Coordinates of C-alpha atoms in Angstrom, one line a residue:
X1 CA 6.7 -23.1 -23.3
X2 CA 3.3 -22.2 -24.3
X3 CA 1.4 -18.6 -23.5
X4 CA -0.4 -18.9 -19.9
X5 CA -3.2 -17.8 -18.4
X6 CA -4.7 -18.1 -14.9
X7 CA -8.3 -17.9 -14.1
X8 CA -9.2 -17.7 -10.2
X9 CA -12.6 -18.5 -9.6
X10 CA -13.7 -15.5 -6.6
X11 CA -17.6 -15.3 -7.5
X12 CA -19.0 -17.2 -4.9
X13 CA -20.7 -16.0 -1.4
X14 CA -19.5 -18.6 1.1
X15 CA -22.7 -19.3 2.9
X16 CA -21.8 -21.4 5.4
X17 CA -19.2 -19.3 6.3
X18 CA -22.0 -17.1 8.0
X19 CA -20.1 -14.0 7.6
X20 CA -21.3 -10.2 6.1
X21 CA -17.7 -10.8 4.4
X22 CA -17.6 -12.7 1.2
X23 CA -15.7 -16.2 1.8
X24 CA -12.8 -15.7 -0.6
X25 CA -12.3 -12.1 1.1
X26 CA -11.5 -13.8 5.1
X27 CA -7.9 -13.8 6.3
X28 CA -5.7 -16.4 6.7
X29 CA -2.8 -15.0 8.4
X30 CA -2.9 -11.4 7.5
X31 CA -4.2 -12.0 3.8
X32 CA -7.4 -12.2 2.0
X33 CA -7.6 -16.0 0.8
X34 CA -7.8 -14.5 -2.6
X35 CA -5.1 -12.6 -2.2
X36 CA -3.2 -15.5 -1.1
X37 CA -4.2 -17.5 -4.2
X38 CA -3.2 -14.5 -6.4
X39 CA 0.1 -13.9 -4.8
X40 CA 1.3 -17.4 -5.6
X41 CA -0.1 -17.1 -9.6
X42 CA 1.7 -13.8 -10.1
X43 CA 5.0 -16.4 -9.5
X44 CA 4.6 -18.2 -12.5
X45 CA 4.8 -15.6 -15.0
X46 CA 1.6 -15.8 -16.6
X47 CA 0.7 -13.6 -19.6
X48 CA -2.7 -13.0 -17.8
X49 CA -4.2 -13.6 -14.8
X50 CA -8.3 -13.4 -14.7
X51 CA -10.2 -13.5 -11.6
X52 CA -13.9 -14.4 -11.8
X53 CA -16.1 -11.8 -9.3
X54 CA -19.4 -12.1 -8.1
X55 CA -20.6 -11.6 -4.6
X56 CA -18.7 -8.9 -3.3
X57 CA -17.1 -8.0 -6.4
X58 CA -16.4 -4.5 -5.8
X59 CA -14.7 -5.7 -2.2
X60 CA -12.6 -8.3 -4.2
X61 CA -11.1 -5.7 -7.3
X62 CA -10.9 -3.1 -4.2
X63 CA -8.3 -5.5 -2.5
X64 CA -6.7 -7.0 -5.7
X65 CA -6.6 -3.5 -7.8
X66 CA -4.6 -4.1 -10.4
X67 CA -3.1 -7.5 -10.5
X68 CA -5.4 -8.8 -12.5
X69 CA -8.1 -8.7 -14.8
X70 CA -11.6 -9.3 -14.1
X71 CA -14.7 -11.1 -15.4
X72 CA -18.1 -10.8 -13.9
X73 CA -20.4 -13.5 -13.0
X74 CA -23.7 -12.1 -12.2
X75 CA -25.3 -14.9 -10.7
X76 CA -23.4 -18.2 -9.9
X77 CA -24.1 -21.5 -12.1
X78 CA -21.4 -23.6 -11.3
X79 CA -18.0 -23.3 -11.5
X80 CA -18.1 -24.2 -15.8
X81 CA -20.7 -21.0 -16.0
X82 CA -17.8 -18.9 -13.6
X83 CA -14.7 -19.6 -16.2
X84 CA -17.0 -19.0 -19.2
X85 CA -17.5 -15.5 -18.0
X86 CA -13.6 -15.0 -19.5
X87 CA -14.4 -16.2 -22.8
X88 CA -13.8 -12.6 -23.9
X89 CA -10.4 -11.9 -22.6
X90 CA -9.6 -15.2 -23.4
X91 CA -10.8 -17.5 -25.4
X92 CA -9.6 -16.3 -29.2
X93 CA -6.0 -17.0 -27.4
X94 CA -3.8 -20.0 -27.7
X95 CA -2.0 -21.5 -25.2
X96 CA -2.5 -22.9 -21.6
X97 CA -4.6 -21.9 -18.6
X98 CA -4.7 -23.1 -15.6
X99 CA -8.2 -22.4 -13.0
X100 CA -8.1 -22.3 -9.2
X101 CA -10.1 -21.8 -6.6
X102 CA -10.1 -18.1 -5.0
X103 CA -10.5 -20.3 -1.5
X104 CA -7.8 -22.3 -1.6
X105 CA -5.0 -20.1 0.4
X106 CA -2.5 -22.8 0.4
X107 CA -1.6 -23.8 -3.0
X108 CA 2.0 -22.8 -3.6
X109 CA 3.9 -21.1 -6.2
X110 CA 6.2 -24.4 -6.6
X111 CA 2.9 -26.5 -6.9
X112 CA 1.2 -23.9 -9.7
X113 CA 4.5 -24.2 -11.7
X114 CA 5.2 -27.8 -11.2
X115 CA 1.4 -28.3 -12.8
X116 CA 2.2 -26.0 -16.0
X117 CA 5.4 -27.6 -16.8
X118 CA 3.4 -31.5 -16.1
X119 CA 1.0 -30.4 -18.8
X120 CA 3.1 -28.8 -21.3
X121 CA 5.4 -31.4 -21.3
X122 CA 3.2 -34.3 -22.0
X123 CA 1.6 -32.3 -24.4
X124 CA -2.0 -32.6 -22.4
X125 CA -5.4 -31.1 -23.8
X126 CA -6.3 -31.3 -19.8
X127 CA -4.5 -32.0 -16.8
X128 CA -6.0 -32.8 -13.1
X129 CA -3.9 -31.9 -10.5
X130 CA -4.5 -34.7 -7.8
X131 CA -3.3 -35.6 -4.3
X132 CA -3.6 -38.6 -2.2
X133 CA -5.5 -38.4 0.9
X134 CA -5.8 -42.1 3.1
X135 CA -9.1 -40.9 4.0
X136 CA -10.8 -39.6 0.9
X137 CA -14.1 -39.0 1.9
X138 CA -16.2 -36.5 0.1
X139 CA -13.6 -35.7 -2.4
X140 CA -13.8 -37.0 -6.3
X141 CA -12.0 -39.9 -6.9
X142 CA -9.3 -40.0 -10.3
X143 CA -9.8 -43.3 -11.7
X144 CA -7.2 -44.2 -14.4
X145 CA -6.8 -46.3 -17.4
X146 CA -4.1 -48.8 -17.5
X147 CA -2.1 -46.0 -19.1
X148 CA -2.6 -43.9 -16.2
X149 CA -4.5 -41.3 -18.0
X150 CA -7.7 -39.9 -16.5
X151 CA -10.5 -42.4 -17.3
X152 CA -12.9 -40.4 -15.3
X153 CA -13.4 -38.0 -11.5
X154 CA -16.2 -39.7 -9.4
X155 CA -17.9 -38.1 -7.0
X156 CA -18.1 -39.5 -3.5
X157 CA -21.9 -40.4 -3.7
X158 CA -21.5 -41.8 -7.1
X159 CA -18.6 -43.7 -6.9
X160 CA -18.6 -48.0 -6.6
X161 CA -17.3 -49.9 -3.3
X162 CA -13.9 -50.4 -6.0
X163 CA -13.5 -46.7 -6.6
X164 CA -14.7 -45.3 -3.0
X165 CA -11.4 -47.4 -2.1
X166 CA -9.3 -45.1 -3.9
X167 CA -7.2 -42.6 -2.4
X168 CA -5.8 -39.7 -5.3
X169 CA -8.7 -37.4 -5.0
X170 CA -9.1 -34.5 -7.3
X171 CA -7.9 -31.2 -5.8
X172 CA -10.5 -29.3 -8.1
X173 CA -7.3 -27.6 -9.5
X174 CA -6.6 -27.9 -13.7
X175 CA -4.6 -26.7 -16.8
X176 CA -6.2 -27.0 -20.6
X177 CA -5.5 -26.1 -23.7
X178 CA -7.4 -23.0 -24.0
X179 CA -8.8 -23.0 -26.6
X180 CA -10.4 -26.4 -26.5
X181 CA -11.0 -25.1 -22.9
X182 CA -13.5 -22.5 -24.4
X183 CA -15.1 -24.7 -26.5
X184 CA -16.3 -27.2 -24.2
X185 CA -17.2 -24.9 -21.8
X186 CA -20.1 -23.9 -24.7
X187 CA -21.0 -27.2 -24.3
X188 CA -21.3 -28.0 -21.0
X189 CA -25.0 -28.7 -20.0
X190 CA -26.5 -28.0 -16.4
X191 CA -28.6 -31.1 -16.1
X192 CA -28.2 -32.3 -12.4
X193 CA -29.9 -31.6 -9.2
X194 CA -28.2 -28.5 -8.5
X195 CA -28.9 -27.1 -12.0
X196 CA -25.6 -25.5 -12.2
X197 CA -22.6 -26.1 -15.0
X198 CA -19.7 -27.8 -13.7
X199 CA -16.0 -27.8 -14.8
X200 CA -15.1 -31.4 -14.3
X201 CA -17.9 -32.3 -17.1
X202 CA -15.4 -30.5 -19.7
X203 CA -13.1 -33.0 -18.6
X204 CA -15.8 -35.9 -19.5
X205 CA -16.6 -33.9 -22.9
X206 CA -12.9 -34.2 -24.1
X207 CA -12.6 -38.0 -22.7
X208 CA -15.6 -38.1 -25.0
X209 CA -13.8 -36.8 -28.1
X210 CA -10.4 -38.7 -27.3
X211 CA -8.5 -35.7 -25.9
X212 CA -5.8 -36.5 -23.7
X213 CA -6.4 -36.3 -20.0
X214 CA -3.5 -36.6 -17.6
X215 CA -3.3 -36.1 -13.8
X216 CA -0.5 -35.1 -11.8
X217 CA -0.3 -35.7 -8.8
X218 CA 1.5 -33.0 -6.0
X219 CA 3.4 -34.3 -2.9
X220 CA 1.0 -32.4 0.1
X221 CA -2.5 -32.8 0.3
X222 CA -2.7 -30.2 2.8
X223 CA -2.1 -27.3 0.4
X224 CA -5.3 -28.3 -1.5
X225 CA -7.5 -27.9 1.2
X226 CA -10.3 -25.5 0.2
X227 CA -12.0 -23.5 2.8
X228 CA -16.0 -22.8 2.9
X229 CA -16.6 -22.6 6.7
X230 CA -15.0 -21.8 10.0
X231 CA -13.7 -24.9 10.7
X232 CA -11.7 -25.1 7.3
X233 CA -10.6 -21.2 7.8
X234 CA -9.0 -22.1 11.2
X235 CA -7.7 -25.5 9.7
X236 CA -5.9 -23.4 6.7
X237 CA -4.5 -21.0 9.5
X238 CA -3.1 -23.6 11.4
X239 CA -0.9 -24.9 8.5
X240 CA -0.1 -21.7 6.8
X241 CA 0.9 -20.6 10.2
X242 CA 3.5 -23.8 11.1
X243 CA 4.7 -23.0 6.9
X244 CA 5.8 -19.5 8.2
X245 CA 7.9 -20.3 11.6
X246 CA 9.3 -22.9 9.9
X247 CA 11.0 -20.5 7.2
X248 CA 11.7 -18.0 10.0
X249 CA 13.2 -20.4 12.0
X250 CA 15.6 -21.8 8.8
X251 CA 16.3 -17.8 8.4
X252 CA 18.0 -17.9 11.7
X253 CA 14.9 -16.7 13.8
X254 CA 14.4 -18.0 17.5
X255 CA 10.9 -19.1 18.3
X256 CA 10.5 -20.6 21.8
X257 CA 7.2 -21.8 21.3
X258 CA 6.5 -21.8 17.6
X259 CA 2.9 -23.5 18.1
X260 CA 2.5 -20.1 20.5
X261 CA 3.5 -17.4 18.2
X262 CA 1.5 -16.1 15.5
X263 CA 3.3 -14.4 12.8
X264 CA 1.4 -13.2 9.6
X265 CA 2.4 -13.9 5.9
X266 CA 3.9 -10.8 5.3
X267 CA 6.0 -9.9 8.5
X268 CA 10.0 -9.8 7.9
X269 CA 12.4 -10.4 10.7
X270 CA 16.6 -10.4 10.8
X271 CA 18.5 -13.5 12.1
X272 CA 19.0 -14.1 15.7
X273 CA 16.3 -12.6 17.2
X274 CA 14.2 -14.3 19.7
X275 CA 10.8 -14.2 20.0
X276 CA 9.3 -15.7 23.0
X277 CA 5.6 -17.7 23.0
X278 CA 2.5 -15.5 22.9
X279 CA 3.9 -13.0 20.2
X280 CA 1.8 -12.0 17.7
X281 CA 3.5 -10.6 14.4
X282 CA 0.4 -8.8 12.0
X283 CA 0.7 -7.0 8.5
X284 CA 3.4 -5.5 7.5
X285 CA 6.1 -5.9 10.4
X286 CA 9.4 -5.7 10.0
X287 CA 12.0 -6.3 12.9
X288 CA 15.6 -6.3 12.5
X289 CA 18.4 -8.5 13.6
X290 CA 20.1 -9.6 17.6
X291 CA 16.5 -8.1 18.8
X292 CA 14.4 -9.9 21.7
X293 CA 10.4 -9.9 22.1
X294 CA 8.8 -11.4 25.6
X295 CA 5.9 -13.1 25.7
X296 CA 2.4 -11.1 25.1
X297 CA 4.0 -8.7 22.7
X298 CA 1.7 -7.1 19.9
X299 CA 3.4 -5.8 17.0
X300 CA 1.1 -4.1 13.8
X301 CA 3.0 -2.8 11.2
X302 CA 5.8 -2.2 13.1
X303 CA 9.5 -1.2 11.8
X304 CA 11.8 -2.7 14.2
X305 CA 15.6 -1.9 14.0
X306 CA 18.8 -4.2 15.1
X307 CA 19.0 -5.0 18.8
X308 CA 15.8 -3.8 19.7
X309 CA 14.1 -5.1 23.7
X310 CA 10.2 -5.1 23.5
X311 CA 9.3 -6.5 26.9
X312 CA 5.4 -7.8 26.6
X313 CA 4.3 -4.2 24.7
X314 CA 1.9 -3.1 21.8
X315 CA 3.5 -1.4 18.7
X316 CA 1.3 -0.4 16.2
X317 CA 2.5 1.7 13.1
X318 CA 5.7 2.9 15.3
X319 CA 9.3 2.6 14.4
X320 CA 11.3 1.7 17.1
X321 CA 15.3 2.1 15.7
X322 CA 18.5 0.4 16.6
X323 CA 19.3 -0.1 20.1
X324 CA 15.8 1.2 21.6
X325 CA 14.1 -0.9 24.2
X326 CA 10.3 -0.6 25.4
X327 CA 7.7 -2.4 28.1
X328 CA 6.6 -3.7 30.2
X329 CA 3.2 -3.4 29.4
X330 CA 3.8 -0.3 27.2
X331 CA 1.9 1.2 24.3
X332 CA 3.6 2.7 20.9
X333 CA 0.8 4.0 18.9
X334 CA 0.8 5.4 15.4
X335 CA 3.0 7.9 14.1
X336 CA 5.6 7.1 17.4
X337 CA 9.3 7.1 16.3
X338 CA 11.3 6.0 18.8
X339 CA 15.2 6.6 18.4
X340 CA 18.3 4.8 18.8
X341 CA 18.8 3.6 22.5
X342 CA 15.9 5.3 23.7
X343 CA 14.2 3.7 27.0
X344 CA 10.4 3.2 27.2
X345 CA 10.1 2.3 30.3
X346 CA 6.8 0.6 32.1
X347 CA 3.1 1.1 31.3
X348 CA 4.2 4.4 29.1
X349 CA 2.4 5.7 25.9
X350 CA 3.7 7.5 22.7
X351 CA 1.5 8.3 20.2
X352 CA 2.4 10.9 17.0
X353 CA 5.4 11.9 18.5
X354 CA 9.6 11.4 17.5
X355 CA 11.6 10.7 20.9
X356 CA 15.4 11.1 20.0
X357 CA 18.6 9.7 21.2
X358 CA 19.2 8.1 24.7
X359 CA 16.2 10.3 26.1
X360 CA 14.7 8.4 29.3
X361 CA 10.7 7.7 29.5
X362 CA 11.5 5.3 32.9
X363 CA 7.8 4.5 33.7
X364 CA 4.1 5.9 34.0
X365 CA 4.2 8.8 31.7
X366 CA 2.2 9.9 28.5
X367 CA 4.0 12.1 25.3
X368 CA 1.5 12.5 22.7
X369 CA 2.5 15.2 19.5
X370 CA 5.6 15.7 20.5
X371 CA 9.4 16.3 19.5
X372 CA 11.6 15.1 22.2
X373 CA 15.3 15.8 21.6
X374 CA 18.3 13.6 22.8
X375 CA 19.2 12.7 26.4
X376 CA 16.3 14.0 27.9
X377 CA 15.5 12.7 30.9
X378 CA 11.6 12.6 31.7
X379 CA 10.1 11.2 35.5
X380 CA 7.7 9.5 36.4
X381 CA 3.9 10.7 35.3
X382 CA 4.8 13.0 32.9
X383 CA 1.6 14.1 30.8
X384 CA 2.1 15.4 27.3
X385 CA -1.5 17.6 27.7
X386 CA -1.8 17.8 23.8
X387 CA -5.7 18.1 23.1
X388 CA -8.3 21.4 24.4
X389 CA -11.5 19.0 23.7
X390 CA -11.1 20.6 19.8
X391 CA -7.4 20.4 18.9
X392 CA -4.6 18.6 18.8
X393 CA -1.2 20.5 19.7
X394 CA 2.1 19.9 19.5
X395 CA 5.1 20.4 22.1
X396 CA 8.5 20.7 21.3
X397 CA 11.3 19.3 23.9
X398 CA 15.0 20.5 23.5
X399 CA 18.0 18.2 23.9
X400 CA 19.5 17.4 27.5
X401 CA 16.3 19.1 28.9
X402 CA 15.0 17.2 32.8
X403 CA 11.2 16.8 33.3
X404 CA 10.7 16.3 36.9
X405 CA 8.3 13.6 37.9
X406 CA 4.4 14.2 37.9
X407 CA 4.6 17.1 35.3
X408 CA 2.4 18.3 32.9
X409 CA 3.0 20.3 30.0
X410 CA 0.3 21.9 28.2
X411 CA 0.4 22.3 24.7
X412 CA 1.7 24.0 22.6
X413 CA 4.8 24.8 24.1
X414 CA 8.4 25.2 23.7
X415 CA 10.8 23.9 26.2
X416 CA 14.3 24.5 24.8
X417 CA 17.9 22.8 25.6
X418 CA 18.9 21.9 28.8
X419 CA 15.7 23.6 30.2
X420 CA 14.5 22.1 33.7
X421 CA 10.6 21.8 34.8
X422 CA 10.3 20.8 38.5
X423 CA 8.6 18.1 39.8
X424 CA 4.6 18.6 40.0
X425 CA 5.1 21.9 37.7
X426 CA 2.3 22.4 35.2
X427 CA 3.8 24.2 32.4
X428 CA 1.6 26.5 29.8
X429 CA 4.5 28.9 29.0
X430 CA 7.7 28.6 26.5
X431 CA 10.9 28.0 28.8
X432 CA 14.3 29.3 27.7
X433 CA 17.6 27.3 27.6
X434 CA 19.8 25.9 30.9
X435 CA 16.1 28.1 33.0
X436 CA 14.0 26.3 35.1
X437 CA 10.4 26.3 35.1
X438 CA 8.2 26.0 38.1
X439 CA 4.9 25.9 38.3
X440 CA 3.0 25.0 41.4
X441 CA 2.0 26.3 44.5
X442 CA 4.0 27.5 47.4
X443 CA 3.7 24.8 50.5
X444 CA 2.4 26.3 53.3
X445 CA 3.0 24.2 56.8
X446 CA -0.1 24.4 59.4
X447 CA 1.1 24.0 62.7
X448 CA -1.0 22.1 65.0
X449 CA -3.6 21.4 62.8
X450 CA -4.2 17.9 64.1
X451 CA -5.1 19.8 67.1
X452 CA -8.2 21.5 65.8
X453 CA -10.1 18.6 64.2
X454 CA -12.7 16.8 65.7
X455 CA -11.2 13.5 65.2
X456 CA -7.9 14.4 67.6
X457 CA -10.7 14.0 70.4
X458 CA -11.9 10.9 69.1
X459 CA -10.3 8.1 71.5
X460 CA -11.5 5.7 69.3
X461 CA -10.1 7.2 66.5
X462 CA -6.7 7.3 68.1

């Protein structure tokens, strides 16, 4: 096997996406189409992997770091001009290199590889990788000799009634020899209407000079599908989208509704958990096994242990760990760490705070910087008070401790073991082990009070 080299072509602006974000730089479930595209190259073991910036190149090497190497393009000539622009990372070096579109999301690993090994094998100065589409319209056409080698790509509004009728269209994906690569590239003149240099004429150049052209030709035209507007971006999100449930669901994953759950590239989840319709899985998500999601959940960089409830709830950057259970319509923001069997209850919210084990938050309560022990049992419309309009402070709950319903505890403050704050008590002082705080005003019955207001003589009223 030969040296390789991958050059992703990333320059371009992506007008017609009518975006301030450069095309090659929009998701497509939870990843930058670029970063899609590189992901997959990174597979195949290349010795280098170049990716040609332009517009928005600073974005682009901001999001990719390191991964590659990077060529400039200062202003965008065609896609011939674009690969050129690696002539001096590459072109004194022998072997193959393959170029691809930084907006083409879909392309898989399996696909990049299957290309390489086509061309190496038949021993290919170029190779065209080609799908067949039964309605080809708008895409080059690969017209072959009788000994199936590339005669010559045809664009749409150039091609005859004969070669409009055929239906293996070029994907706009190829491998060369690099070398012969480079030098063609030299030679590649920009006499059209668009005035640009264009990669399939170094493909024409080495027809010229009896090189040997090949195509091969990949088994799913939808992973060629390049994306330059809107309708193309939701298109590739549709199929990327079906390619993840379906390996979830081979992992051993429950999806009710797989065409109603939305699950990003990246997201990992253990075997027999189910995951009802209207879930939507972002970033870097991880959920564990036996665990059961309802519909309308929001997880964002979640950690998720084993046998885990979420009832139709938002987690973002919270760890909920084995056993917990949360919702409905509850909210875990950053920094929460929920432990093992803890109960959220309904329309509660934890944010920056560690809740240990089996403590109760039943339903209608707030804990913000906090450390909440184990077994703690805390009622209904509990406020965490942690900000003065300035600060952010912390309160510290001991284990076994009982917050009574409708209290508040104004931070910071310590409220030790088996300590008990009454219902309706607004706390703003330490409490000692096994005490209990109370803080609210005496009741003080009126009798007859009824009696003395002008409405008790009211008859309408009454």
């Amino acid at each position: 096997m030969s040296e390789r080299y991958i050059v992703i072509l990333a320059a371009g602006q992506g007008t017609r996406m009518h975006s301030k974000s450069y095309k090659v730089l929009h998701p497509v479930c939870g990843k930058a189409m670029v970063d899609h595209v590189l992901t997959q190259a990174e597979q195949v073991h290349a010795q280098e992997i170049v990716t040609v910036v332009g517009c928005g190149a600073e974005q682009v090497e901001e999001l990719l770091q390191e991964r590659t190497q990077y060529a400039l393009q200062e202003k965008q000539l065609g896609t011939a001009h674009a690969v050129l622009q690696a002539a001096d990372l590459l072109e004194a070096k022998a072997g193959t290199t393959l170029v691809i579109s930084g907006d083409t999301p879909l392309f898989t690993a399996e696909t990049i590889e299957k290309l390489f090994t086509y061309h190496e094998q038949h021993q290919a100065q170029a190779t065209v990788l080609t799908a067949q589409n039964e309605d080809p319209f708008g895409y080059g056409r690969i017209i072959r000799d009788e000994n199936q080698q590339v005669q010559k790509i045809v664009e749409q509004k150039d091609a005859s009634v004969a070669e409009q009728a055929v239906t293996e269209i070029n994907t706009g994906v190829y491998c060369f020899d690099n070398q012969k690569l480079f030098h063609y590239l030299h030679q590649v003149k920009n006499d059209n209407a668009q005035g640009e240099y264009y990669l399939p004429d170094v493909i024409e150049l080495m027809q010229q000079n009896q090189d040997r052209v090949l195509a091969y030709q990949m088994a799913d035209f939808s992973e060629s599908l390049g994306v330059n507007d809107r309708v193309a971006l939701a298109q590739a999100t549709k199929i990327m989208q079906v390619r993840i449930n379906q390996s979830h669901l081979r992992a051993g994953v429950t999806l009710v509704a797989p065409e109603q759950t939305f699950i990003d590239v990246d997201v990992q989840i253990g075997p027999d958990t189910t995951i009802e319709a209207g879930v939507v899985l972002k970033g870097q998500t991880t959920i564990g096994s036996d665990c059961y999601i309802t519909s309308g959940s929001r997880l964002v960089d979640a950690t998720v242990g084993d046998q885990v409830r979420i009832d139709s709830s938002t987690i973002e950057e919270a760890e909920m760990q084995a056993g917990s259970n949360v919702g409905p319509h509850s909210h875990l923001r950053p920094q929460a760490l929920i432990g093992p069997q803890v109960h959220i209850g309904n329309f509660c919210e934890v944010k920056n705070a560690t809740i240990g084990a089996r403590t109760r938050l039943g339903h209608l309560s707030y804990v913000g910087d906090a450390t909440l022990g184990s077994d703690i049992n805390v009622g209904c419309g509990v406020v965490f008070v942690n900000y003065d309009g300035v600060k952010k402070y912390h309160t510290h709950v001991g284990n076994q401790a009982f917050i009574g319903s409708n209290a508040n505890l104004i931070a910071p403050v310590e409220i030790a073991d088996h300590a008990f704050i009454a219902a309706g008590s607004t706390i703003t002082a330490d409490l000692p082990e096994r005490a209990m705080g109370i803080a609210r005003a005496r009741q003080v019955n009126k009798p007859d009070y009824w009696d003395r207001l002008p409405l008790s003589q009211d008859e309408s009223w009454q």
